[in-house]
Short mmCIF file of C-alpha atoms in Angstrom, two decimals:
data_model
loop_
_atom_site.label_atom_id
_atom_site.label_comp_id
_atom_site.label_asym_id
_atom_site.label_seq_id
_atom_site.Cartn_x
_atom_site.Cartn_y
_atom_site.Cartn_z
CA MET A 1 11.92 -8.99 15.49
CA SER A 2 13.55 -12.30 14.75
CA GLU A 3 16.04 -12.34 11.93
CA ASP A 4 15.40 -16.00 11.09
CA VAL A 5 15.08 -16.45 7.35
CA PHE A 6 11.83 -17.89 6.05
CA THR A 7 12.73 -19.91 2.98
CA GLU A 8 9.77 -22.20 2.32
CA VAL A 9 6.03 -22.02 2.04
CA PRO A 10 4.44 -24.17 4.81
CA GLN A 11 3.95 -27.78 3.73
CA GLU A 12 0.16 -27.62 3.52
CA PHE A 13 0.50 -24.89 0.90
CA ALA A 14 3.44 -26.44 -0.90
CA ALA A 15 3.30 -26.45 -4.67
CA PRO A 16 2.27 -29.70 -6.38
CA ALA A 17 5.01 -31.48 -8.25
CA GLN A 18 5.52 -30.10 -11.73
CA SER A 19 4.54 -32.23 -14.69
CA ASP A 20 5.16 -31.86 -18.39
CA THR A 21 1.63 -30.50 -18.86
CA VAL A 22 1.94 -27.68 -16.30
CA ASP A 23 3.14 -24.25 -17.39
CA PRO A 24 6.22 -23.45 -15.22
CA GLU A 25 5.40 -19.73 -15.27
CA MET A 26 1.89 -20.43 -14.03
CA MET A 27 3.37 -22.58 -11.27
CA GLU A 28 5.49 -19.63 -10.19
CA MET A 29 2.42 -17.40 -9.98
CA MET A 30 0.66 -20.04 -7.93
CA GLU A 31 3.56 -19.70 -5.49
CA VAL A 32 2.76 -15.98 -5.18
CA LYS A 33 -0.90 -16.82 -4.64
CA ARG A 34 -0.09 -19.34 -1.91
CA VAL A 35 2.11 -16.84 -0.06
CA THR A 36 -0.46 -14.03 -0.24
CA ASP A 37 -3.26 -16.41 0.77
CA LEU A 38 -1.24 -17.33 3.86
CA ILE A 39 -0.63 -13.67 4.68
CA ARG A 40 -4.34 -12.94 4.25
CA VAL A 41 -5.24 -15.73 6.70
CA GLU A 42 -2.89 -14.30 9.33
CA ILE A 43 -4.22 -10.74 8.89
CA HIS A 44 -7.75 -12.02 9.34
CA LYS A 45 -6.76 -13.29 12.78
CA ALA A 46 -6.70 -9.62 13.81
CA VAL A 47 -9.02 -7.96 11.28
CA ILE A 48 -12.50 -9.10 10.32
CA GLY A 49 -13.72 -8.32 6.80
CA ASN A 50 -12.01 -5.61 4.72
CA ASP A 51 -11.19 -8.15 1.98
CA ASN A 52 -10.89 -5.51 -0.75
CA VAL A 53 -8.64 -3.41 1.48
CA ILE A 54 -6.40 -6.39 2.19
CA ASP A 55 -6.19 -7.19 -1.53
CA GLY A 56 -5.09 -3.61 -2.17
CA ILE A 57 -2.49 -3.73 0.58
CA LEU A 58 -1.07 -7.00 -0.75
CA ALA A 59 -0.99 -5.61 -4.30
CA GLY A 60 0.90 -2.58 -3.02
CA LEU A 61 3.32 -4.84 -1.16
CA LEU A 62 4.08 -6.93 -4.25
CA ALA A 63 4.30 -3.89 -6.53
CA GLY A 64 6.70 -2.21 -4.09
CA GLY A 65 4.64 0.97 -3.76
CA HIS A 66 3.26 3.08 -0.95
CA VAL A 67 -0.34 2.92 0.21
CA LEU A 68 -2.63 5.64 1.58
CA LEU A 69 -5.51 4.40 3.75
CA GLU A 70 -8.36 6.84 4.27
CA GLY A 71 -11.20 6.32 6.71
CA VAL A 72 -12.76 7.58 9.90
CA PRO A 73 -11.03 6.70 13.20
CA GLY A 74 -11.61 3.22 14.55
CA THR A 75 -11.84 1.28 11.27
CA ALA A 76 -8.73 -0.89 11.85
CA LYS A 77 -6.35 0.99 9.50
CA THR A 78 -3.45 0.82 11.97
CA LEU A 79 -4.31 -2.73 12.98
CA LEU A 80 -4.14 -3.89 9.35
CA VAL A 81 -0.57 -2.68 8.92
CA ARG A 82 0.60 -4.04 12.28
CA ALA A 83 -0.87 -7.45 11.43
CA LEU A 84 0.82 -7.41 8.01
CA ALA A 85 4.20 -6.65 9.58
CA LEU A 86 3.87 -9.63 11.92
CA ALA A 87 2.73 -11.94 9.11
CA ILE A 88 5.77 -11.19 6.93
CA ARG A 89 8.29 -10.85 9.78
CA ALA A 90 9.09 -7.24 8.87
CA ASP A 91 10.47 -4.42 10.99
CA PHE A 92 7.73 -1.94 11.82
CA SER A 93 7.72 1.69 12.95
CA ARG A 94 4.82 4.00 13.67
CA ILE A 95 4.84 7.79 13.59
CA GLN A 96 1.89 9.69 15.02
CA PHE A 97 1.63 12.82 12.89
CA THR A 98 0.71 15.92 14.90
CA PRO A 99 0.74 19.67 14.14
CA ASP A 100 4.05 20.14 16.00
CA LEU A 101 5.91 17.21 14.39
CA MET A 102 9.22 18.25 12.82
CA PRO A 103 10.90 16.74 9.72
CA SER A 104 13.85 15.57 11.84
CA ASP A 105 11.40 13.59 13.98
CA ILE A 106 10.85 11.44 10.89
CA THR A 107 14.21 11.24 9.17
CA GLY A 108 16.57 11.57 12.14
CA THR A 109 19.11 14.15 13.17
CA ARG A 110 22.84 14.68 13.69
CA ILE A 111 23.99 14.74 17.31
CA PHE A 112 27.40 15.40 18.79
CA ASP A 113 29.10 12.34 20.23
CA MET A 114 31.12 13.63 23.20
CA GLN A 115 33.30 10.51 23.41
CA ALA A 116 34.17 10.41 19.72
CA GLY A 117 34.32 14.18 19.42
CA GLU A 118 32.27 14.24 16.23
CA PHE A 119 28.73 14.51 14.95
CA ARG A 120 26.87 11.27 14.26
CA PHE A 121 23.63 10.68 12.43
CA ARG A 122 20.93 9.20 14.63
CA ARG A 123 18.44 7.48 12.37
CA GLY A 124 14.77 8.30 12.66
CA PRO A 125 11.81 5.90 12.51
CA VAL A 126 11.74 6.10 8.70
CA PHE A 127 14.58 3.54 8.65
CA THR A 128 12.37 0.46 8.78
CA ASP A 129 10.61 -2.05 6.51
CA LEU A 130 7.02 -0.94 7.02
CA LEU A 131 6.45 2.63 8.18
CA LEU A 132 3.00 3.56 9.46
CA ALA A 133 2.47 7.30 9.04
CA ASP A 134 -0.59 7.59 11.25
CA GLU A 135 -2.99 10.47 10.50
CA ILE A 136 -0.53 11.97 8.05
CA ASN A 137 -2.88 14.87 7.28
CA ARG A 138 -2.76 16.09 10.89
CA THR A 139 0.61 17.75 10.29
CA PRO A 140 1.48 20.76 8.08
CA ALA A 141 2.88 20.44 4.56
CA LYS A 142 6.51 21.05 5.62
CA THR A 143 6.58 17.89 7.69
CA GLN A 144 4.50 15.92 5.19
CA ALA A 145 7.14 16.78 2.60
CA ALA A 146 9.84 15.19 4.76
CA LEU A 147 8.62 11.85 3.49
CA LEU A 148 8.83 12.80 -0.20
CA GLU A 149 12.49 11.92 -0.74
CA SER A 150 12.15 8.73 1.29
CA MET A 151 9.11 7.61 -0.70
CA GLN A 152 10.51 8.43 -4.12
CA GLU A 153 14.25 7.85 -3.79
CA ARG A 154 14.19 5.34 -0.89
CA LYS A 155 16.94 7.22 0.88
CA VAL A 156 17.40 10.06 3.37
CA THR A 157 19.98 12.74 2.63
CA VAL A 158 21.53 14.51 5.63
CA ASP A 159 24.26 17.13 5.11
CA GLY A 160 24.71 15.89 1.56
CA GLU A 161 25.24 12.27 2.62
CA PRO A 162 22.68 9.72 1.33
CA ASN A 163 21.44 7.08 3.77
CA PRO A 164 19.68 4.22 1.94
CA LEU A 165 16.48 2.73 3.30
CA PRO A 166 15.79 -1.03 3.52
CA ASP A 167 14.85 -2.82 0.28
CA LEU A 168 11.40 -3.67 1.62
CA PHE A 169 10.68 -0.09 2.70
CA MET A 170 7.04 0.93 2.30
CA VAL A 171 4.96 3.77 3.69
CA PHE A 172 1.45 2.97 4.83
CA ALA A 173 -0.13 6.32 5.59
CA THR A 174 -3.51 6.73 7.24
CA GLN A 175 -5.61 9.85 7.05
CA ASN A 176 -8.98 11.08 8.16
CA PRO A 177 -11.34 12.44 5.52
CA VAL A 178 -10.16 15.96 4.62
CA GLU A 179 -13.33 17.64 5.81
CA PHE A 180 -12.52 16.66 9.40
CA GLU A 181 -11.40 19.46 11.73
CA GLY A 182 -7.65 19.91 12.15
CA THR A 183 -6.58 18.27 8.89
CA TYR A 184 -4.21 19.54 6.20
CA PRO A 185 -4.80 18.25 2.64
CA LEU A 186 -1.76 16.43 1.26
CA PRO A 187 -0.01 18.30 -1.59
CA GLU A 188 -0.54 16.84 -5.07
CA ALA A 189 3.15 15.99 -5.41
CA GLN A 190 3.02 13.77 -2.35
CA LEU A 191 -0.34 12.20 -3.21
CA ASP A 192 1.15 11.16 -6.54
CA ARG A 193 3.86 9.19 -4.70
CA PHE A 194 1.25 6.84 -3.26
CA LEU A 195 0.71 3.87 -5.52
CA LEU A 196 -2.78 3.33 -4.11
CA LYS A 197 -5.32 5.22 -2.08
CA ILE A 198 -7.74 2.82 -0.42
CA GLN A 199 -10.98 3.80 1.27
CA VAL A 200 -11.54 1.92 4.53
CA SER A 201 -15.27 1.89 5.30
CA TYR A 202 -17.35 0.78 8.25
CA PRO A 203 -17.72 -3.00 8.67
CA SER A 204 -20.92 -4.78 7.76
CA GLN A 205 -23.29 -5.69 10.58
CA SER A 206 -22.23 -9.34 10.45
CA ASP A 207 -18.55 -8.41 10.55
CA GLU A 208 -19.12 -6.08 13.47
CA ILE A 209 -20.95 -8.82 15.37
CA GLY A 210 -17.97 -11.09 14.75
CA LEU A 211 -15.70 -8.30 15.99
CA LEU A 212 -17.63 -8.01 19.25
CA LYS A 213 -17.53 -11.77 19.78
CA ARG A 214 -13.77 -11.78 19.21
CA TYR A 215 -13.23 -9.05 21.80
CA HIS A 216 -15.59 -10.84 24.20
CA ALA A 217 -13.39 -13.94 23.84
CA GLY A 218 -10.32 -11.96 24.93
CA PHE A 219 -8.83 -10.41 21.79
CA ASP A 220 -6.99 -7.12 22.39
CA ALA A 221 -5.89 -4.98 19.44
CA GLY A 222 -3.25 -3.38 21.64
CA GLN A 223 -1.70 -6.78 22.34
CA LEU A 224 -1.54 -8.56 19.00
CA ASP A 225 0.02 -11.64 20.59
CA THR A 226 -3.54 -12.46 21.66
CA ALA A 227 -4.34 -12.96 17.97
CA ASP A 228 -1.60 -15.61 17.61
CA ILE A 229 -0.40 -14.23 14.27
CA THR A 230 2.26 -16.54 12.80
CA PRO A 231 4.97 -15.25 10.42
CA VAL A 232 4.36 -16.99 7.09
CA SER A 233 6.85 -15.03 4.96
CA ASP A 234 9.87 -12.78 5.27
CA ARG A 235 11.88 -10.19 3.35
CA ALA A 236 13.48 -12.77 1.06
CA MET A 237 10.13 -14.34 0.16
CA ILE A 238 8.54 -10.95 -0.54
CA ALA A 239 11.52 -10.04 -2.72
CA ARG A 240 11.06 -13.28 -4.66
CA CYS A 241 7.35 -12.63 -5.09
CA ARG A 242 8.11 -9.12 -6.37
CA SER A 243 10.52 -10.56 -8.94
CA LEU A 244 7.83 -13.02 -10.06
CA VAL A 245 5.30 -10.21 -10.44
CA GLU A 246 7.66 -8.55 -12.92
CA LYS A 247 7.26 -11.63 -15.15
CA VAL A 248 3.48 -11.29 -15.43
CA LYS A 249 2.53 -10.89 -19.10
CA ILE A 250 0.26 -8.24 -20.56
CA GLU A 251 -1.07 -7.94 -24.10
CA ASP A 252 -0.52 -4.84 -26.25
CA ALA A 253 -4.28 -4.17 -26.26
CA LEU A 254 -4.16 -3.74 -22.47
CA PHE A 255 -1.28 -1.27 -22.69
CA LYS A 256 -3.52 0.81 -24.94
CA TYR A 257 -6.48 0.31 -22.57
CA ILE A 258 -4.46 1.73 -19.66
CA VAL A 259 -3.36 4.72 -21.72
CA LEU A 260 -6.94 5.41 -22.90
CA LEU A 261 -8.21 5.37 -19.31
CA VAL A 262 -5.52 7.74 -18.06
CA ASP A 263 -5.73 10.02 -21.10
CA ALA A 264 -9.50 10.36 -20.62
CA THR A 265 -8.89 12.05 -17.26
CA ARG A 266 -6.77 14.74 -18.90
CA SER A 267 -9.60 16.04 -21.11
CA HIS A 268 -12.53 15.38 -18.78
CA ARG A 269 -14.73 18.46 -18.46
CA GLN A 270 -15.28 17.91 -14.72
CA LEU A 271 -11.58 17.71 -13.85
CA VAL A 272 -9.08 20.48 -13.25
CA LEU A 273 -6.14 18.06 -13.31
CA GLY A 274 -5.86 14.67 -14.96
CA ALA A 275 -3.57 11.77 -14.12
CA SER A 276 0.12 11.82 -15.07
CA PRO A 277 2.19 9.12 -16.82
CA ARG A 278 3.13 7.93 -13.32
CA ALA A 279 -0.51 6.90 -12.97
CA SER A 280 -0.25 4.76 -16.12
CA ILE A 281 2.81 3.03 -14.69
CA ALA A 282 1.01 2.51 -11.37
CA LEU A 283 -2.00 0.93 -13.12
CA LEU A 284 0.33 -1.47 -14.90
CA GLN A 285 2.26 -2.39 -11.74
CA VAL A 286 -0.80 -2.96 -9.56
CA ALA A 287 -2.66 -4.89 -12.26
CA LYS A 288 0.32 -7.26 -12.61
CA ALA A 289 0.49 -7.68 -8.82
CA LEU A 290 -3.24 -8.39 -8.65
CA ALA A 291 -2.97 -11.00 -11.41
CA ALA A 292 -0.20 -12.78 -9.48
CA ILE A 293 -2.24 -12.65 -6.27
CA TYR A 294 -5.01 -14.45 -8.14
CA GLY A 295 -2.54 -17.05 -9.43
CA ARG A 296 -2.31 -15.88 -13.03
CA ASP A 297 0.78 -15.09 -15.09
CA TYR A 298 -1.13 -12.67 -17.32
CA VAL A 299 -3.23 -9.53 -16.83
CA VAL A 300 -6.92 -9.41 -17.77
CA PRO A 301 -9.05 -6.25 -18.16
CA ASP A 302 -10.83 -6.91 -14.86
CA ASP A 303 -7.51 -6.53 -13.01
CA ILE A 304 -7.22 -3.00 -14.36
CA LYS A 305 -10.88 -2.13 -13.76
CA LYS A 306 -10.78 -3.47 -10.20
CA ILE A 307 -8.02 -1.11 -9.08
CA ALA A 308 -8.58 1.88 -11.36
CA THR A 309 -10.31 4.03 -8.72
CA GLN A 310 -7.68 3.19 -6.08
CA VAL A 311 -4.82 4.08 -8.44
CA LEU A 312 -6.33 7.13 -10.16
CA GLY A 313 -8.70 8.65 -7.61
CA HIS A 314 -6.09 10.57 -5.62
CA ARG A 315 -4.25 11.72 -8.74
CA ILE A 316 -7.05 13.82 -10.23
CA ILE A 317 -8.63 17.09 -9.08
CA VAL A 318 -12.37 17.63 -9.48
CA ARG A 319 -13.69 21.04 -10.51
CA PRO A 320 -15.34 22.96 -7.64
CA ASP A 321 -18.70 23.16 -9.42
CA ALA A 322 -18.73 19.37 -9.86
CA GLU A 323 -17.83 18.88 -6.19
CA ILE A 324 -20.79 21.08 -5.20
CA GLU A 325 -23.02 18.71 -7.17
CA GLY A 326 -21.61 15.80 -5.14
CA ILE A 327 -19.46 14.39 -7.93
CA GLY A 328 -16.24 12.85 -6.61
CA PRO A 329 -13.16 11.26 -8.21
CA ASP A 330 -14.47 7.70 -7.90
CA ARG A 331 -17.68 8.54 -9.72
CA ILE A 332 -15.77 10.19 -12.56
CA ILE A 333 -13.40 7.24 -12.95
CA GLU A 334 -16.29 4.78 -12.92
CA GLY A 335 -17.90 6.84 -15.69
CA ILE A 336 -14.68 6.70 -17.72
CA LEU A 337 -14.51 2.93 -17.24
CA ASP A 338 -18.05 2.65 -18.63
CA GLN A 339 -17.17 4.76 -21.67
CA ILE A 340 -13.92 3.05 -22.74
CA ASP A 341 -14.34 -0.17 -24.69
CA VAL A 342 -12.80 -3.15 -22.93
CA PRO A 343 -10.31 -5.13 -25.07
CA ARG A 344 -11.43 -8.61 -26.00
#
């Protein structure tokens, strides 16, 4: 991809001139909103609908966390990530996870250089900005675990030598529902490394009609140049947006609200395992990112409620007897949200 540096928001989305009556911090958050709105427009050139999914992906991007996309085949999970990479001018790699995939196929391996007479490290596809781990639950736990260090430490250690990953590095993993044949459930330790788990559902009838019309007009998901996606950001702009997200304010009452939500999962009678403190941190990070996406420099309770199931759902384990009754993580979290008083 081009290494040209994108330094400005396009003129039509340029910020209005500041006045004495405008809060400078709010103006900065409006800059984040303008950038994410532009990215959303470009993604929609390839993907119809999925607005909530796109919001989650953008929140994960600004919070600097990894995202797990779950849905049946053919629901544009891969296409979403490819379109995002083009829109932000990011390097992109895709790994198709299969039962015979080896850890070195992900991280890279040392090979002997005959000319130099020494071993050299050949980097694997994990050394990229956006890594698409496609159908991650099609491969056994040993290979799934090869991503753990990369996701948590943002480096790959080979023969005791650390190899840092790019600053923008993110894993977007896709998986089929676990009841599908030939799948291996992700271990809890790895699930906890994903900031968000987003369910990608079937499109509405109107969206699917629009999809058919787009393909009839010549669109080809395999050739994204037919979608005319224009880069509207780059690594530097995303880094700036991430720094602005860190400035988003949150009241003490909302810190307590987050803790009450997470703590309620630890004593819930229908759960074997509740959410860890990492889940509390994730709720805070994503809520701040979501507030910035909406152009605010402060978090409101609805930001937390909107993403609670996506942040907590994959971090809890439902008791087998509750699962038999058809009770899933999302239903339990929604019940907890109804029970905890919202700060005013």
